[in-house]
Tab-separated table of N, CA and C in Angstrom:
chain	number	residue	atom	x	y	z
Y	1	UNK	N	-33.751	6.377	-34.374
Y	1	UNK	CA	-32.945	5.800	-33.324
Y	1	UNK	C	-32.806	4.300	-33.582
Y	2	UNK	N	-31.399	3.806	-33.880
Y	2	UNK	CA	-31.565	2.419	-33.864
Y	2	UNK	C	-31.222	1.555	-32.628
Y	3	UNK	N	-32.695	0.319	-32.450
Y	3	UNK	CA	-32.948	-0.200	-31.442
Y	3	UNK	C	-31.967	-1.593	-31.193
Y	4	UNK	N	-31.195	-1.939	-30.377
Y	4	UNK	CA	-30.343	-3.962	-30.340
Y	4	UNK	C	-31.590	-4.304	-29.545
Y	5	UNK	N	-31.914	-5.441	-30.874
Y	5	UNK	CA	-32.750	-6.902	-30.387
Y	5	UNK	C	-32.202	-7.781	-29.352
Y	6	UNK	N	-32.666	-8.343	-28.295
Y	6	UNK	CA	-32.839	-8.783	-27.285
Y	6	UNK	C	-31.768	-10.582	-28.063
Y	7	UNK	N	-30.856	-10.368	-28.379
Y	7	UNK	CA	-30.238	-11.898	-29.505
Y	7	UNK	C	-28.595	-11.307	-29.586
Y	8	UNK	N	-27.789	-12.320	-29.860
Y	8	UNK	CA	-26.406	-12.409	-29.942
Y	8	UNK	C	-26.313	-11.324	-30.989
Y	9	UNK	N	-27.407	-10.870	-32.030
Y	9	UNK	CA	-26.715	-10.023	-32.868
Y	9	UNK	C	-26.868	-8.571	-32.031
Y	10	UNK	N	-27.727	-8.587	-31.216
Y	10	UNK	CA	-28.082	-7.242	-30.871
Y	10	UNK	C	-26.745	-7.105	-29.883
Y	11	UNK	N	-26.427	-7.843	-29.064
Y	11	UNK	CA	-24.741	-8.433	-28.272
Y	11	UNK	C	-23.343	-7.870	-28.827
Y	12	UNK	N	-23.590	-8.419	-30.454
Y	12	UNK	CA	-22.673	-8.291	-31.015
Y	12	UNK	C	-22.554	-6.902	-31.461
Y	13	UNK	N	-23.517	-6.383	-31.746
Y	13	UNK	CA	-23.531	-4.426	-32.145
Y	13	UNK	C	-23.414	-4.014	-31.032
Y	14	UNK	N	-23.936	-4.048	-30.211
Y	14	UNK	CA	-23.504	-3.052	-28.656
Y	14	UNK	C	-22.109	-3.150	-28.472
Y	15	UNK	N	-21.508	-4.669	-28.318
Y	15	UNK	CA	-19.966	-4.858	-28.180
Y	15	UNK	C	-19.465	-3.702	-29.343
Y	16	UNK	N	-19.848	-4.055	-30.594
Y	16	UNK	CA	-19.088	-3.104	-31.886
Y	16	UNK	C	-19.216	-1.717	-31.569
Y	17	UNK	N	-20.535	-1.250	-30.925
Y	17	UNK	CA	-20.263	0.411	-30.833
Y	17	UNK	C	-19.442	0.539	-29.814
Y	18	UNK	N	-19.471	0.016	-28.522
Y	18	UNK	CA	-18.584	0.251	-27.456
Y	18	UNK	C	-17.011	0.717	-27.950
Y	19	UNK	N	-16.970	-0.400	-29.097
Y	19	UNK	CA	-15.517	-0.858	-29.130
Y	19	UNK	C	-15.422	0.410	-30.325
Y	20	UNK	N	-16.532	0.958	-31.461
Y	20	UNK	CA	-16.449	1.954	-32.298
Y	20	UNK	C	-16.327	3.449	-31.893
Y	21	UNK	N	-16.978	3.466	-29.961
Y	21	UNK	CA	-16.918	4.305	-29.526
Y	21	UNK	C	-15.260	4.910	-29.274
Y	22	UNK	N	-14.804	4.433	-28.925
Y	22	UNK	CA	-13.225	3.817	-27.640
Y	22	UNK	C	-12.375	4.514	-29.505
Y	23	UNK	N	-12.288	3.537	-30.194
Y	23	UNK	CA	-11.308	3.788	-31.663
Y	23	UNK	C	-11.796	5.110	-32.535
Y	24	UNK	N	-13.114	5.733	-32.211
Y	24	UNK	CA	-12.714	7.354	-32.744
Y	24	UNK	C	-12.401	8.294	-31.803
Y	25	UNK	N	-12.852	8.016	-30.970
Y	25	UNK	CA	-12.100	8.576	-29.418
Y	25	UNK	C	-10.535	9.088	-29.390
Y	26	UNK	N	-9.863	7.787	-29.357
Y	26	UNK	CA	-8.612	7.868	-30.039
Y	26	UNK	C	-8.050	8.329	-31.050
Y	27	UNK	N	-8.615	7.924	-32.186
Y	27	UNK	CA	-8.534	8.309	-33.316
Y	27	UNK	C	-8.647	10.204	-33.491
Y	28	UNK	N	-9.274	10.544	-33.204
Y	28	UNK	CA	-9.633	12.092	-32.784
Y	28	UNK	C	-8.686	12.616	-32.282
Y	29	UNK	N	-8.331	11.904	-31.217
Y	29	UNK	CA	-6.925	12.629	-30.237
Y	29	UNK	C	-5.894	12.471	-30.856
Y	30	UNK	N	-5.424	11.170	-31.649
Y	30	UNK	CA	-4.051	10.963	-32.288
Y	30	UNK	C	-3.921	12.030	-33.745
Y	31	UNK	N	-5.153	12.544	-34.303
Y	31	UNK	CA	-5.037	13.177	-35.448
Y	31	UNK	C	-5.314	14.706	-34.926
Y	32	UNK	N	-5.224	14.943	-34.190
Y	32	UNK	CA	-5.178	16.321	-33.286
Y	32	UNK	C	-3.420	16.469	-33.009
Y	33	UNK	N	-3.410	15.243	-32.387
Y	33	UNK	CA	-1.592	15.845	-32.056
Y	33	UNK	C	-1.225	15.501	-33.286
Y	34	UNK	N	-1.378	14.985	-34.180
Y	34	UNK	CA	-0.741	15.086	-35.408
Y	34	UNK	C	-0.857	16.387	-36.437
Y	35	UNK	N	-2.240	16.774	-36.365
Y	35	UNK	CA	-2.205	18.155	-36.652
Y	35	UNK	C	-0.964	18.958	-35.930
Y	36	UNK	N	-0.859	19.395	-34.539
Y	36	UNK	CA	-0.448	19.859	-33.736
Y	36	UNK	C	1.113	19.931	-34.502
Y	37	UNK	N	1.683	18.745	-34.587
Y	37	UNK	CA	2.977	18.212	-34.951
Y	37	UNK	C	3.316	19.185	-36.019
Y	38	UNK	N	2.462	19.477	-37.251
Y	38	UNK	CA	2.600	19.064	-38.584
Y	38	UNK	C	2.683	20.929	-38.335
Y	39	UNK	N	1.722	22.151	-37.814
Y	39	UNK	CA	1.740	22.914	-37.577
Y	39	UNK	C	3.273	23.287	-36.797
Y	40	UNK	N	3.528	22.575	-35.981
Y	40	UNK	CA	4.797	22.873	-35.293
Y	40	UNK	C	5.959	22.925	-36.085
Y	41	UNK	N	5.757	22.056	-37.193
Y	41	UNK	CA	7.241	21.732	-37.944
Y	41	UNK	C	6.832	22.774	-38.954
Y	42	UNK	N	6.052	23.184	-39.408
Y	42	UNK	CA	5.774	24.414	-39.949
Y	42	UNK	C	6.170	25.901	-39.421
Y	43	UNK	N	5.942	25.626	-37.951
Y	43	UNK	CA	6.510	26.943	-37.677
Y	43	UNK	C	6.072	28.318	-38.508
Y	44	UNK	N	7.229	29.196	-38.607
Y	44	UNK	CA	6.849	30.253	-38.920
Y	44	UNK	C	6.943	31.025	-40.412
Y	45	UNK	N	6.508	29.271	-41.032
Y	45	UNK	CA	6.226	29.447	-42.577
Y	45	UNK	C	4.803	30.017	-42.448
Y	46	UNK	N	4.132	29.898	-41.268
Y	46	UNK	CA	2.555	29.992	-41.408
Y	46	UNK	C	2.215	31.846	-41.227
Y	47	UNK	N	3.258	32.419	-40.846
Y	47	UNK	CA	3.338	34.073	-41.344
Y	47	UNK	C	2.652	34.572	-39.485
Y	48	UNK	N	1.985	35.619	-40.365
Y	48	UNK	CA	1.701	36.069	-39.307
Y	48	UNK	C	0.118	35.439	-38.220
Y	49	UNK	N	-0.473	34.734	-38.829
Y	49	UNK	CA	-1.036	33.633	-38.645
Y	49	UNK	C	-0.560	32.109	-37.252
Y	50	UNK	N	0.297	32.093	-37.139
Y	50	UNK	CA	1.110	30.866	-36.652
Y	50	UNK	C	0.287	31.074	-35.311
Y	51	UNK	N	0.432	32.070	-34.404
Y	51	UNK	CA	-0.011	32.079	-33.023
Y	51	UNK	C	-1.679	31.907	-33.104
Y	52	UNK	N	-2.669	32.344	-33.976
Y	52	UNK	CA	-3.863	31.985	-34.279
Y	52	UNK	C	-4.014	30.516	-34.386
Y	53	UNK	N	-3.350	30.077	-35.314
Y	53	UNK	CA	-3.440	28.631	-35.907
Y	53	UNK	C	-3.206	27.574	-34.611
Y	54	UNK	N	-2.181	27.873	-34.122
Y	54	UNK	CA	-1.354	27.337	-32.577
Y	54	UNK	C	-2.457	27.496	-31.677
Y	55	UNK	N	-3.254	28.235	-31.396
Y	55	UNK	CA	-3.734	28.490	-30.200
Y	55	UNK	C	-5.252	27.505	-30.720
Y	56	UNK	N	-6.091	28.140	-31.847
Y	56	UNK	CA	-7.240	27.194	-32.342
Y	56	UNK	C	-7.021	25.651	-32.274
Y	57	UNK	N	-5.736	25.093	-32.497
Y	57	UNK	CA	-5.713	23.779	-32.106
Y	57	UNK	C	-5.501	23.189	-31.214
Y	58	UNK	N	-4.721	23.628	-30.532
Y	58	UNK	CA	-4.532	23.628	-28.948
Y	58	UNK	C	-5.979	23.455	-28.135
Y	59	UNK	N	-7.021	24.415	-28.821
Y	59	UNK	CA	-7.904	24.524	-28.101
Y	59	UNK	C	-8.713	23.257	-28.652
Y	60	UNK	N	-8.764	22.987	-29.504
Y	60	UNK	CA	-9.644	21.872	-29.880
Y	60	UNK	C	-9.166	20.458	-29.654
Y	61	UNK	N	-7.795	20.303	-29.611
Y	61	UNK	CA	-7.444	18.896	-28.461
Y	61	UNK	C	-7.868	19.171	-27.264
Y	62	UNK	N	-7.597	20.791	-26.576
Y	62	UNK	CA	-8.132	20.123	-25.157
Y	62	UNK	C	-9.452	19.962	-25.087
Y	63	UNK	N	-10.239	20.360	-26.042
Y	63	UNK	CA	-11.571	20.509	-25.607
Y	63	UNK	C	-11.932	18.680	-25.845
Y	64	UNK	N	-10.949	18.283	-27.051
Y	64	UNK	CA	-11.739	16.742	-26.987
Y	64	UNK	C	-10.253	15.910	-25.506
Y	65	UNK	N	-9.627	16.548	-25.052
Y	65	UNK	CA	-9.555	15.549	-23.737
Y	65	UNK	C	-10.006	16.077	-22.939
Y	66	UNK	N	-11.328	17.107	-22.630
Y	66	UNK	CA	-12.380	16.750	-21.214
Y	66	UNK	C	-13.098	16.082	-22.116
Y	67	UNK	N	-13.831	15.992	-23.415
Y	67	UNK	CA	-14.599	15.295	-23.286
Y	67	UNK	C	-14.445	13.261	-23.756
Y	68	UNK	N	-12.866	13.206	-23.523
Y	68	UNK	CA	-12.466	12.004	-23.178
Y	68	UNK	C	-13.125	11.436	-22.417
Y	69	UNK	N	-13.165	11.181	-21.071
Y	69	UNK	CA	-13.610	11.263	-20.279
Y	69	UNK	C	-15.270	10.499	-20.353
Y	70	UNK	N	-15.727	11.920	-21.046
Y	70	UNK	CA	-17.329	11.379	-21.409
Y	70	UNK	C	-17.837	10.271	-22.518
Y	71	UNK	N	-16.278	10.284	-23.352
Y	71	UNK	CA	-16.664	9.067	-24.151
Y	71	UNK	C	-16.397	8.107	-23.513
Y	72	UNK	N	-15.180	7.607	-23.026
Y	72	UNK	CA	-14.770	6.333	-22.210
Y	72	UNK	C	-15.894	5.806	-21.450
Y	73	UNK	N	-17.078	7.241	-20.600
Y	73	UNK	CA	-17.703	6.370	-19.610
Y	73	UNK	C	-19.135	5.794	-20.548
Y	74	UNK	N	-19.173	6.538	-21.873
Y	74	UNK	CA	-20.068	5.857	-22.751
Y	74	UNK	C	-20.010	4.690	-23.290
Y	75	UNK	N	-18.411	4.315	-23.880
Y	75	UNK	CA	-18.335	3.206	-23.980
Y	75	UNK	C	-18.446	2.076	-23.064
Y	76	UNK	N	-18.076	2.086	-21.616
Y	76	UNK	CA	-18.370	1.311	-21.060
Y	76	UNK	C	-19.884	1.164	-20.294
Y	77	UNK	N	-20.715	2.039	-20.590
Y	77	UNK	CA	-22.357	1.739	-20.371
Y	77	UNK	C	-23.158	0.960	-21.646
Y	78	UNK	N	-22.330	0.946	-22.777
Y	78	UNK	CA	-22.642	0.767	-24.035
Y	78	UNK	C	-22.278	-1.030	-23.670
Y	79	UNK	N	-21.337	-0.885	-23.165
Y	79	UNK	CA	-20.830	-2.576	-22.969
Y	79	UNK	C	-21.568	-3.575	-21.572
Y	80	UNK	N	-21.909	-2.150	-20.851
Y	80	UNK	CA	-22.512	-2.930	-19.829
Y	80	UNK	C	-23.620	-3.336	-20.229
Y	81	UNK	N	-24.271	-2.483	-21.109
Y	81	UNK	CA	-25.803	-2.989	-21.852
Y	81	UNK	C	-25.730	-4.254	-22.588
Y	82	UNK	N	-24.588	-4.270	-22.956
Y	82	UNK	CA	-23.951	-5.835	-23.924
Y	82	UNK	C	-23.999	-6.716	-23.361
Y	83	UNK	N	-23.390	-6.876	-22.060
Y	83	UNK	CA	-23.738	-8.095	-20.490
Y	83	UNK	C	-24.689	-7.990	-20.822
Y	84	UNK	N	-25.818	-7.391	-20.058
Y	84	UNK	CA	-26.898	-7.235	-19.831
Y	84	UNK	C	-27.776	-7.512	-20.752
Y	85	UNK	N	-27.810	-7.504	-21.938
Y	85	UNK	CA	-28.446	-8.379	-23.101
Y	85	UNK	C	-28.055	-9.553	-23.073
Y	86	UNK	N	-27.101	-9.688	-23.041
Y	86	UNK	CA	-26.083	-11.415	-23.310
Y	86	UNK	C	-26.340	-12.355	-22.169
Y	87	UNK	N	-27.226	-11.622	-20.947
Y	87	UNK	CA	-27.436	-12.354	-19.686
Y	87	UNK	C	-29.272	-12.838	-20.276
Y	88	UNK	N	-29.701	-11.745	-20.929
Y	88	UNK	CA	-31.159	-12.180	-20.987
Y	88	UNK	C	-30.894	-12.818	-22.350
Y	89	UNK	N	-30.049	-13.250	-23.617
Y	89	UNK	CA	-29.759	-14.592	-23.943
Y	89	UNK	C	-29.727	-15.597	-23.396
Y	90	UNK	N	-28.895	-15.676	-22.953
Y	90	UNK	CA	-28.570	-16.906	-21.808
Y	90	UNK	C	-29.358	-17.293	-21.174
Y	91	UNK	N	-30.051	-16.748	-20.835
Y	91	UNK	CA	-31.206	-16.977	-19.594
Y	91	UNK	C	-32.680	-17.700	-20.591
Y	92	UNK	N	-32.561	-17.599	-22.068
Y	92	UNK	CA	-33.758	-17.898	-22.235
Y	92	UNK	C	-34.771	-17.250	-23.746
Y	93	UNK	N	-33.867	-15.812	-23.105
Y	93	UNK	CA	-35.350	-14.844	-23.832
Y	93	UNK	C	-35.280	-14.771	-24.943
């Protein structure tokens, strides 16, 4: 498990995962509907297959937008921990 030191660098990695959290998040969802796309314009070159293929991806974007949701509220506990270090900088420690 890696631990952020109680210092601007430990600040600066919490900010970076927050922000690393948030950009595969996205990243995940935009290459899902791009799958999605790329299958669609394919159509019914994909044989008898197409409604399998269609439905497995379908299912795996929605499954990552509920767990949207659970990343967004990670990233922002990830950032609140970032304050919250950056306050016990400031303060001294």
């Amino acid at each position: 498990m890696v631990k952020y030191g109680i210092s601007q660098e430990g600040v600066d990695a919490l900010n970076q995962l927050a922000s690393d959290i948030g950009a595969i998040n996205g990243d995940i969802e935009g290459s899902g509907q791009t799958l999605a796309d790329a299958i669609d314009a394919l159509g019914s070159d994909l044989g008898v297959y197409e409604d399998e293929i269609i439905d497995l991806v379908a299912s795996v974007n929605a499954t990552q937008e509920k767990g949207r949701e659970s990343a967004e509220h990670l990233s922002n506990k990830v950032s609140e921990m970032a304050a919250n270090v950056e306050e016990l900088v400031n303060s001294g420690l």
